Structure formats: C-alpha cells, structure tokens
mmCIF file of C-alpha atoms in Angstrom:
data_model
loop_
_atom_site.group_PDB
_atom_site.id
_atom_site.type_symbol
_atom_site.label_atom_id
_atom_site.label_comp_id
_atom_site.label_asym_id
_atom_site.label_seq_id
_atom_site.Cartn_x
_atom_site.Cartn_y
_atom_site.Cartn_z
ATOM 1 C CA MET A 1 102.594 122.219 132.403
ATOM 2 C CA THR A 2 105.759 121.122 134.160
ATOM 3 C CA ALA A 3 103.887 121.023 137.463
ATOM 4 C CA GLY A 4 101.202 118.965 135.766
ATOM 5 C CA ASN A 5 103.821 116.443 134.595
ATOM 6 C CA TYR A 6 103.185 117.078 130.889
ATOM 7 C CA ALA A 7 105.619 115.508 128.442
ATOM 8 C CA SER A 8 108.424 117.718 127.124
ATOM 9 C CA ARG A 9 107.151 117.386 123.559
ATOM 10 C CA SER A 10 103.682 118.515 124.661
ATOM 11 C CA LYS A 11 105.126 121.577 126.348
ATOM 12 C CA GLU A 12 107.083 122.473 123.230
ATOM 13 C CA ALA A 13 104.059 121.914 120.968
ATOM 14 C CA TYR A 14 101.671 123.960 123.141
ATOM 15 C CA ALA A 15 104.129 126.865 123.393
ATOM 16 C CA ARG A 16 104.724 126.769 119.649
ATOM 17 C CA GLU A 17 101.006 126.893 118.813
ATOM 18 C CA ILE A 18 100.397 129.786 121.235
ATOM 19 C CA ARG A 19 103.294 131.676 119.626
ATOM 20 C CA TYR A 20 101.874 131.147 116.126
ATOM 21 C CA PHE A 21 98.473 132.346 117.315
ATOM 22 C CA ALA A 22 99.977 135.485 118.880
ATOM 23 C CA GLU A 23 101.805 136.252 115.618
ATOM 24 C CA TYR A 24 98.517 135.996 113.716
ATOM 25 C CA PHE A 25 96.991 138.687 115.988
ATOM 26 C CA PRO A 26 100.030 140.954 116.610
ATOM 27 C CA ASP A 27 97.931 143.924 117.759
ATOM 28 C CA LEU A 28 96.048 142.034 120.452
ATOM 29 C CA ALA A 29 97.221 141.307 123.970
ATOM 30 C CA PRO A 30 96.440 137.780 125.226
ATOM 31 C CA LYS A 31 93.781 139.136 127.589
ATOM 32 C CA GLN A 32 91.927 140.472 124.535
ATOM 33 C CA TRP A 33 91.744 137.065 122.868
ATOM 34 C CA THR A 34 88.273 135.565 122.550
ATOM 35 C CA GLU A 35 86.826 132.358 121.197
ATOM 36 C CA ASP A 36 85.866 134.223 118.024
ATOM 37 C CA HIS A 37 89.554 134.948 117.416
ATOM 38 C CA VAL A 38 90.328 131.265 117.842
ATOM 39 C CA VAL A 39 87.601 130.280 115.382
ATOM 40 C CA GLU A 40 88.914 132.840 112.866
ATOM 41 C CA TYR A 41 92.408 131.425 113.218
ATOM 42 C CA MET A 42 91.166 127.848 112.814
ATOM 43 C CA ASN A 43 89.341 128.834 109.620
ATOM 44 C CA TYR A 44 92.563 130.397 108.346
ATOM 45 C CA LEU A 45 94.439 127.175 109.012
ATOM 46 C CA LYS A 46 91.804 125.111 107.245
ATOM 47 C CA LYS A 47 90.905 127.288 104.257
ATOM 48 C CA THR A 48 94.196 129.046 103.524
ATOM 49 C CA LEU A 49 96.851 126.603 104.709
ATOM 50 C CA GLY A 50 94.878 123.359 104.335
ATOM 51 C CA SER A 51 96.067 122.150 107.733
ATOM 52 C CA SER A 52 95.402 118.598 108.869
ATOM 53 C CA TYR A 53 93.100 117.276 111.575
ATOM 54 C CA SER A 54 96.048 116.692 113.920
ATOM 55 C CA LYS A 55 97.168 120.312 113.508
ATOM 56 C CA HIS A 56 93.663 121.580 114.342
ATOM 57 C CA LYS A 57 93.471 119.292 117.357
ATOM 58 C CA MET A 58 96.815 120.522 118.668
ATOM 59 C CA VAL A 59 95.737 124.161 118.273
ATOM 60 C CA ALA A 60 92.453 123.448 120.083
ATOM 61 C CA GLN A 61 94.220 121.700 122.959
ATOM 62 C CA SER A 62 96.859 124.434 123.251
ATOM 63 C CA MET A 63 94.335 127.265 123.260
ATOM 64 C CA ALA A 64 92.043 125.473 125.695
ATOM 65 C CA PHE A 65 94.930 125.020 128.111
ATOM 66 C CA PHE A 66 96.011 128.651 127.754
ATOM 67 C CA PHE A 67 92.502 130.052 128.274
ATOM 68 C CA ARG A 68 91.734 127.872 131.276
ATOM 69 C CA HIS A 69 95.037 127.827 133.134
ATOM 70 C CA VAL A 70 96.771 131.068 132.102
ATOM 71 C CA LEU A 71 93.964 133.520 131.308
ATOM 72 C CA LYS A 72 91.607 131.816 133.796
ATOM 73 C CA THR A 73 88.768 132.185 131.295
ATOM 74 C CA PRO A 74 86.033 129.586 130.603
ATOM 75 C CA PHE A 75 86.594 127.987 127.245
ATOM 76 C CA ASP A 76 84.249 125.720 125.274
ATOM 77 C CA SER A 77 86.672 123.979 122.934
ATOM 78 C CA LYS A 78 84.638 120.849 122.306
ATOM 79 C CA SER A 79 81.684 122.368 120.461
ATOM 80 C CA LYS A 80 83.509 124.893 118.313
ATOM 81 C CA LEU A 81 87.082 123.879 117.730
ATOM 82 C CA TYR A 82 87.570 120.155 117.552
ATOM 83 C CA PRO A 83 87.091 119.186 113.903
ATOM 84 C CA ARG A 84 85.405 115.974 112.925
ATOM 85 C CA ARG A 85 88.060 113.363 112.557
ATOM 86 C CA GLU A 86 88.672 112.102 109.048
ATOM 87 C CA PHE A 87 88.963 108.338 108.990
ATOM 88 C CA LYS A 88 92.126 107.379 107.167
ATOM 89 C CA LEU A 89 93.662 103.926 107.175
ATOM 90 C CA PRO A 90 97.238 103.818 108.518
ATOM 91 C CA CYS A 91 100.135 103.200 106.148
ATOM 92 C CA VAL A 92 101.312 99.598 106.457
ATOM 93 C CA LEU A 93 104.256 97.881 104.792
ATOM 94 C CA SER A 94 103.989 94.350 103.475
ATOM 95 C CA GLN A 95 106.316 91.676 104.829
ATOM 96 C CA GLU A 96 108.311 91.822 101.576
ATOM 97 C CA GLU A 97 108.715 95.574 101.967
ATOM 98 C CA ILE A 98 109.940 95.098 105.539
ATOM 99 C CA LYS A 99 112.545 92.623 104.275
ATOM 100 C CA LEU A 100 113.576 95.117 101.594
ATOM 101 C CA LEU A 101 113.884 97.861 104.194
ATOM 102 C CA LEU A 102 116.114 95.745 106.413
ATOM 103 C CA LYS A 103 118.203 94.613 103.469
ATOM 104 C CA HIS A 104 119.023 98.213 102.552
ATOM 105 C CA ALA A 105 119.924 99.408 106.064
ATOM 106 C CA SER A 106 123.352 101.006 105.646
ATOM 107 C CA SER A 107 124.759 100.344 109.125
ATOM 108 C CA PRO A 108 124.234 98.062 112.138
ATOM 109 C CA LYS A 109 122.752 101.015 114.041
ATOM 110 C CA GLN A 110 120.277 101.831 111.265
ATOM 111 C CA ARG A 111 119.196 98.199 111.000
ATOM 112 C CA ALA A 112 118.825 98.006 114.779
ATOM 113 C CA LEU A 113 116.538 101.049 114.735
ATOM 114 C CA VAL A 114 114.320 99.675 111.969
ATOM 115 C CA GLU A 115 114.154 96.186 113.493
ATOM 116 C CA LEU A 116 113.316 97.521 116.941
ATOM 117 C CA PHE A 117 110.525 99.774 115.689
ATOM 118 C CA TYR A 118 108.991 96.960 113.639
ATOM 119 C CA SER A 119 109.447 94.114 116.122
ATOM 120 C CA SER A 120 108.215 95.963 119.217
ATOM 121 C CA GLY A 121 105.622 98.468 117.949
ATOM 122 C CA MET A 122 107.154 101.306 119.983
ATOM 123 C CA ARG A 123 106.539 104.985 119.288
ATOM 124 C CA LEU A 124 109.368 107.337 118.350
ATOM 125 C CA GLU A 125 109.729 108.954 121.782
ATOM 126 C CA GLU A 126 109.465 105.589 123.523
ATOM 127 C CA LEU A 127 112.391 104.202 121.552
ATOM 128 C CA GLN A 128 114.369 107.443 121.882
ATOM 129 C CA TYR A 129 114.381 107.230 125.684
ATOM 130 C CA LEU A 130 114.819 103.466 125.881
ATOM 131 C CA LYS A 131 117.608 102.579 128.307
ATOM 132 C CA MET A 132 119.851 99.550 128.067
ATOM 133 C CA THR A 133 118.478 98.375 131.405
ATOM 134 C CA ASP A 134 114.983 98.275 129.837
ATOM 135 C CA ILE A 135 115.997 95.327 127.639
ATOM 136 C CA GLU A 136 115.058 92.177 129.558
ATOM 137 C CA ALA A 137 116.639 89.504 127.399
ATOM 138 C CA SER A 138 115.951 86.667 129.833
ATOM 139 C CA ASN A 139 112.213 87.413 129.747
ATOM 140 C CA ASN A 140 112.040 88.289 126.021
ATOM 141 C CA ARG A 141 110.476 91.647 126.794
ATOM 142 C CA ILE A 142 111.166 95.389 126.759
ATOM 143 C CA ARG A 143 110.065 97.753 129.508
ATOM 144 C CA VAL A 144 108.610 100.954 128.032
ATOM 145 C CA ASN A 145 108.900 103.768 130.579
ATOM 146 C CA ASN A 146 108.237 106.812 128.435
ATOM 147 C CA GLY A 147 104.865 105.777 127.045
ATOM 148 C CA LYS A 148 102.086 108.132 126.041
ATOM 149 C CA GLY A 149 100.457 109.644 129.091
ATOM 150 C CA LYS A 150 103.473 108.640 131.219
ATOM 151 C CA LYS A 151 102.217 105.052 131.303
ATOM 152 C CA GLN A 152 104.614 102.163 131.771
ATOM 153 C CA ARG A 153 104.147 98.853 129.963
ATOM 154 C CA PHE A 154 105.974 95.863 128.496
ATOM 155 C CA THR A 155 106.258 94.908 124.858
ATOM 156 C CA ILE A 156 107.883 91.907 123.229
ATOM 157 C CA LEU A 157 111.596 91.544 122.503
ATOM 158 C CA SER A 158 112.304 89.737 119.260
ATOM 159 C CA LYS A 159 115.110 87.172 119.453
ATOM 160 C CA THR A 160 116.212 88.217 115.981
ATOM 161 C CA CYS A 161 116.254 91.866 117.025
ATOM 162 C CA LEU A 162 118.215 91.009 120.182
ATOM 163 C CA LYS A 163 120.989 89.548 118.026
ATOM 164 C CA THR A 164 120.967 92.700 115.899
ATOM 165 C CA LEU A 165 121.139 94.922 118.991
ATOM 166 C CA ARG A 166 124.147 92.980 120.293
ATOM 167 C CA GLU A 167 125.850 93.301 116.911
ATOM 168 C CA TYR A 168 125.129 97.044 116.869
ATOM 169 C CA TYR A 169 126.578 97.463 120.376
ATOM 170 C CA LYS A 170 129.648 95.462 119.428
ATOM 171 C CA MET A 171 130.301 97.591 116.342
ATOM 172 C CA GLU A 172 129.866 100.992 118.034
ATOM 173 C CA GLU A 173 133.205 102.703 118.661
ATOM 174 C CA VAL A 174 131.717 104.855 121.421
ATOM 175 C CA LYS A 175 129.579 102.501 123.487
ATOM 176 C CA PRO A 176 126.197 103.753 124.778
ATOM 177 C CA LYS A 177 126.371 104.658 128.458
ATOM 178 C CA VAL A 178 122.737 104.938 129.517
ATOM 179 C CA TYR A 179 120.368 104.958 126.570
ATOM 180 C CA LEU A 180 120.300 102.231 123.964
ATOM 181 C CA PHE A 181 120.727 104.794 121.178
ATOM 182 C CA GLU A 182 122.807 107.826 122.082
ATOM 183 C CA GLY A 183 123.876 110.881 120.103
ATOM 184 C CA GLN A 184 127.098 112.867 120.114
ATOM 185 C CA THR A 185 126.938 113.402 123.891
ATOM 186 C CA PRO A 186 127.568 110.216 125.911
ATOM 187 C CA GLY A 187 124.758 109.470 128.316
ATOM 188 C CA LYS A 188 122.209 111.535 126.374
ATOM 189 C CA PRO A 189 119.534 110.034 124.094
ATOM 190 C CA MET A 190 119.834 110.270 120.329
ATOM 191 C CA ASN A 191 117.905 113.237 118.925
ATOM 192 C CA SER A 192 114.464 112.269 117.640
ATOM 193 C CA ARG A 193 115.136 113.990 114.297
ATOM 194 C CA SER A 194 118.335 111.967 113.913
ATOM 195 C CA ILE A 195 116.386 108.758 114.506
ATOM 196 C CA GLN A 196 113.779 109.784 111.930
ATOM 197 C CA HIS A 197 116.487 110.721 109.430
ATOM 198 C CA SER A 198 118.208 107.353 109.834
ATOM 199 C CA VAL A 199 114.947 105.468 109.245
ATOM 200 C CA ARG A 200 114.137 107.701 106.250
ATOM 201 C CA MET A 201 117.502 106.843 104.699
ATOM 202 C CA ALA A 202 116.684 103.145 104.964
ATOM 203 C CA TYR A 203 113.387 103.830 103.173
ATOM 204 C CA LYS A 204 115.225 105.840 100.501
ATOM 205 C CA ASN A 205 117.792 103.111 99.922
ATOM 206 C CA ALA A 206 114.991 100.544 99.610
ATOM 207 C CA GLY A 207 113.017 102.677 97.116
ATOM 208 C CA LEU A 208 110.119 103.102 99.554
ATOM 209 C CA MET A 209 110.107 106.886 100.005
ATOM 210 C CA HIS A 210 106.500 107.034 98.820
ATOM 211 C CA LYS A 211 105.391 105.455 102.107
ATOM 212 C CA GLU A 212 103.845 107.886 104.592
ATOM 213 C CA ARG A 213 104.979 108.493 108.182
ATOM 214 C CA LYS A 214 108.113 106.396 107.886
ATOM 215 C CA VAL A 215 108.680 105.626 111.593
ATOM 216 C CA HIS A 216 105.043 105.248 112.619
ATOM 217 C CA ALA A 217 104.359 103.004 109.612
ATOM 218 C CA LEU A 218 106.599 100.406 111.267
ATOM 219 C CA ARG A 219 104.378 100.501 114.373
ATOM 220 C CA HIS A 220 101.282 100.074 112.181
ATOM 221 C CA SER A 221 102.986 97.194 110.360
ATOM 222 C CA PHE A 222 103.831 95.505 113.669
ATOM 223 C CA ALA A 223 100.186 95.558 114.776
ATOM 224 C CA THR A 224 98.779 94.463 111.423
ATOM 225 C CA HIS A 225 101.231 91.595 110.963
ATOM 226 C CA MET A 226 100.607 90.427 114.542
ATOM 227 C CA LEU A 227 96.899 90.229 113.721
ATOM 228 C CA ASP A 228 97.654 88.327 110.531
ATOM 229 C CA ASN A 229 99.730 85.864 112.558
ATOM 230 C CA GLY A 230 96.778 85.098 114.848
ATOM 231 C CA MET A 231 97.437 87.329 117.857
ATOM 232 C CA ASP A 232 94.248 88.530 119.563
ATOM 233 C CA ILE A 233 93.473 92.234 119.406
ATOM 234 C CA PHE A 234 93.363 92.702 123.193
ATOM 235 C CA THR A 235 96.977 91.551 123.550
ATOM 236 C CA ILE A 236 97.994 93.854 120.709
ATOM 237 C CA LYS A 237 96.241 96.720 122.497
ATOM 238 C CA GLU A 238 98.398 96.145 125.577
ATOM 239 C CA LEU A 239 101.602 95.819 123.547
ATOM 240 C CA LEU A 240 100.897 99.108 121.757
ATOM 241 C CA GLY A 241 99.924 100.929 124.946
ATOM 242 C CA HIS A 242 96.484 102.006 123.709
ATOM 243 C CA SER A 243 94.010 103.247 126.317
ATOM 244 C CA LYS A 244 90.948 102.241 124.290
ATOM 245 C CA ILE A 245 90.311 99.090 122.272
ATOM 246 C CA GLU A 246 88.633 101.250 119.608
ATOM 247 C CA THR A 247 92.047 102.705 118.732
ATOM 248 C CA THR A 248 93.476 99.231 118.144
ATOM 249 C CA MET A 249 90.483 98.025 116.145
ATOM 250 C CA VAL A 250 91.530 100.149 113.149
ATOM 251 C CA TYR A 251 94.014 97.388 112.337
ATOM 252 C CA LEU A 252 91.131 95.007 111.661
ATOM 253 C CA HIS A 253 90.594 96.971 108.436
ATOM 254 C CA LEU A 254 94.163 96.156 107.376
ATOM 255 C CA GLN A 255 94.210 92.457 108.241
ATOM 256 C CA THR A 256 95.218 90.681 105.039
ATOM 257 C CA SER A 257 94.638 87.089 106.182
ATOM 258 C CA LYS A 258 90.858 87.535 106.495
ATOM 259 C CA ARG A 259 90.568 89.919 103.557
ATOM 260 C CA ASN A 260 92.250 87.448 101.218
ATOM 261 C CA ALA A 261 89.703 84.810 102.220
ATOM 262 C CA LEU A 262 86.757 86.952 101.141
ATOM 263 C CA VAL A 263 84.835 85.977 98.019
ATOM 264 C CA SER A 264 83.022 88.587 95.970
ATOM 265 C CA PRO A 265 79.363 87.795 95.199
ATOM 266 C CA LEU A 266 80.211 88.394 91.525
ATOM 267 C CA ASP A 267 82.718 85.526 91.636
ATOM 268 C CA VAL A 268 80.068 83.307 93.180
ATOM 269 C CA LEU A 269 77.829 83.866 90.143
ATOM 270 C CA TYR A 270 80.359 82.535 87.643
ATOM 271 C CA LYS A 271 82.409 79.952 89.533
ATOM 272 C CA PRO A 272 81.455 76.371 90.381
ATOM 273 C CA LYS A 273 80.898 75.757 94.083
ATOM 274 C CA ASN A 274 84.074 73.692 94.517
ATOM 275 C CA GLU A 275 86.216 76.496 93.040
ATOM 276 C CA ILE A 276 84.613 79.054 95.341
ATOM 277 C CA GLU A 277 85.598 76.927 98.338
ATOM 278 C CA LEU A 278 89.175 76.794 97.047
ATOM 279 C CA ILE A 279 89.290 80.567 96.685
ATOM 280 C CA ALA A 280 87.941 81.084 100.201
ATOM 281 C CA THR A 281 90.463 78.756 101.827
ATOM 282 C CA GLY A 282 93.364 80.017 99.750
ATOM 283 C CA SER A 283 94.372 76.438 98.919
ATOM 284 C CA ALA A 284 94.728 76.984 95.181
ATOM 285 C CA VAL A 285 95.569 79.705 92.714
ATOM 286 C CA LEU A 286 92.885 80.010 90.053
ATOM 287 C CA ASN A 287 93.465 81.632 86.722
ATOM 288 C CA GLY A 288 90.740 82.959 84.414
#
C-alpha cells in the first residue's frame, strides 16, 4: 500500500479490518480464507453488530485488496460484498446554529478550527495537514495538498476567518512552525482526535451535541449555505474536491432557499391567488 501511494489512514484502516477478520476466524490461516468466510463475516457484522454501510464498504475494500495483492487470489467483491447504499441526508447546521457554535468557542484556537472548517469546506485530514504556507491571503484562497485521492485543489479563504487565524497565531504561546495547527511536538500536525475533541467541545458548549458527525457537518453546512447564497453547484464541486457531480448534488436536497419557496397543493386549494404568490416569493408572513 505504501508503494501504491495509499494514504496513511487507509493503510491503518485496511490493516485494522484484516486483523478483526483474522480474530473472527482464529483457527484459519489466511491462505484458507475464502469468499464464503468473508460473506459469513459480513453477515455477522450486519445481523449481530448492526454495522453501518461505511463499515461494510471498508471491510469489502480491505478484503478485496488482501485477496488480490497479498494472497494473489481472484476476488469478486462487487457482486457479493458491497451493500446497497442507504440514502441518508447529511447533517447540516442552520446559520443561527453556526453563530451559536462560534459564540461558544472557548479559545482562539477552537474558534479558528470551527471557522476554518465551516468557511472552507475542508475535510478533517485536509485541515490537519494544512501548512501555514498553504494560506494565500493575497489571493483569498487556501491550497489543499492532502485531499482525498492525493488530489490538490484550491478552496476559498474567508476574510473573517483570516482575521481569526491571525488572532489565534498571535495568542499562541508556542507558535506553529510548519503546520497551521500543531500539537505538543513543534513542527508536527495536531492529532486528528485532538481536533475532533476541540470541535466537539464547541458543540457541547453551544448545546448542539445532538448533531451528528460534528466535524463533517461543518463541511456539509458550507456546501448547503453556499448553494443557498446562489453559488452554482459545479463551483461547489470543485471547492469540495468531489470527483463526481453526483456526490455534490445531494446538497440540492438540503437547499433551504428553494424549499422555502415551494407551495403545497393543499395551500393552493384554500388560499386566494394573490396570497399564494406572496407565499412563493417569501415577501410576506401569513398567519392562519
């Protein structure tokens, strides 16, 4: 996997899933593993543990890699192992909830983390490995070098966030050397779990712990609010680093500006035409 330039997190995840599988069949050597064993294990995950789609997908990818490149055995993972994906709308915060989250950030560093996630749409690992030299203030953009699939791209740099980042840097006793957010060791990136914990604390302080996927929800909120503000979906696709437009189109389901302009056919039955037009344009608040 190292030779194939796989990401460090992928290597860790694949090795972990293979280890779990081996523990499930302790009396079998890897060369004795078959597809039937994999199917049995997947059924165990689903029926006994109630594992998610993403867990099943990771197991399928890990086992496929192991069979093909380690055991050198043909492996048909597509037909048997990949579960049908369950369509679930992403968790998105409202603009008021974002304000609440920022208001309850307990330190300049915590606020900088939350603002940067929300204002740029970056993933956790992308922000973790963001270097100070990646911030291009003069061009109002951020260079993302550690994107999914090792792809490089640019995303926007918020002027408000830039001020927050400068304040955070000013307040830090031990200044970052290389990475924008560093841990206990100078020159080394902040641990991903520490970043997640910091963001979770902001959610807790704001009374928003019921929100799912705390860090990634900020990325979803970025995309949805950009759509609401009139940005075209193809630009958002590039900012997010999606390979396919279909991935970005999920945010169309969450777009509040168009949804609020919809008029139910039931309302049409009982409202005069002029009131229906007011509802559709959002120019008046109607009661009763």
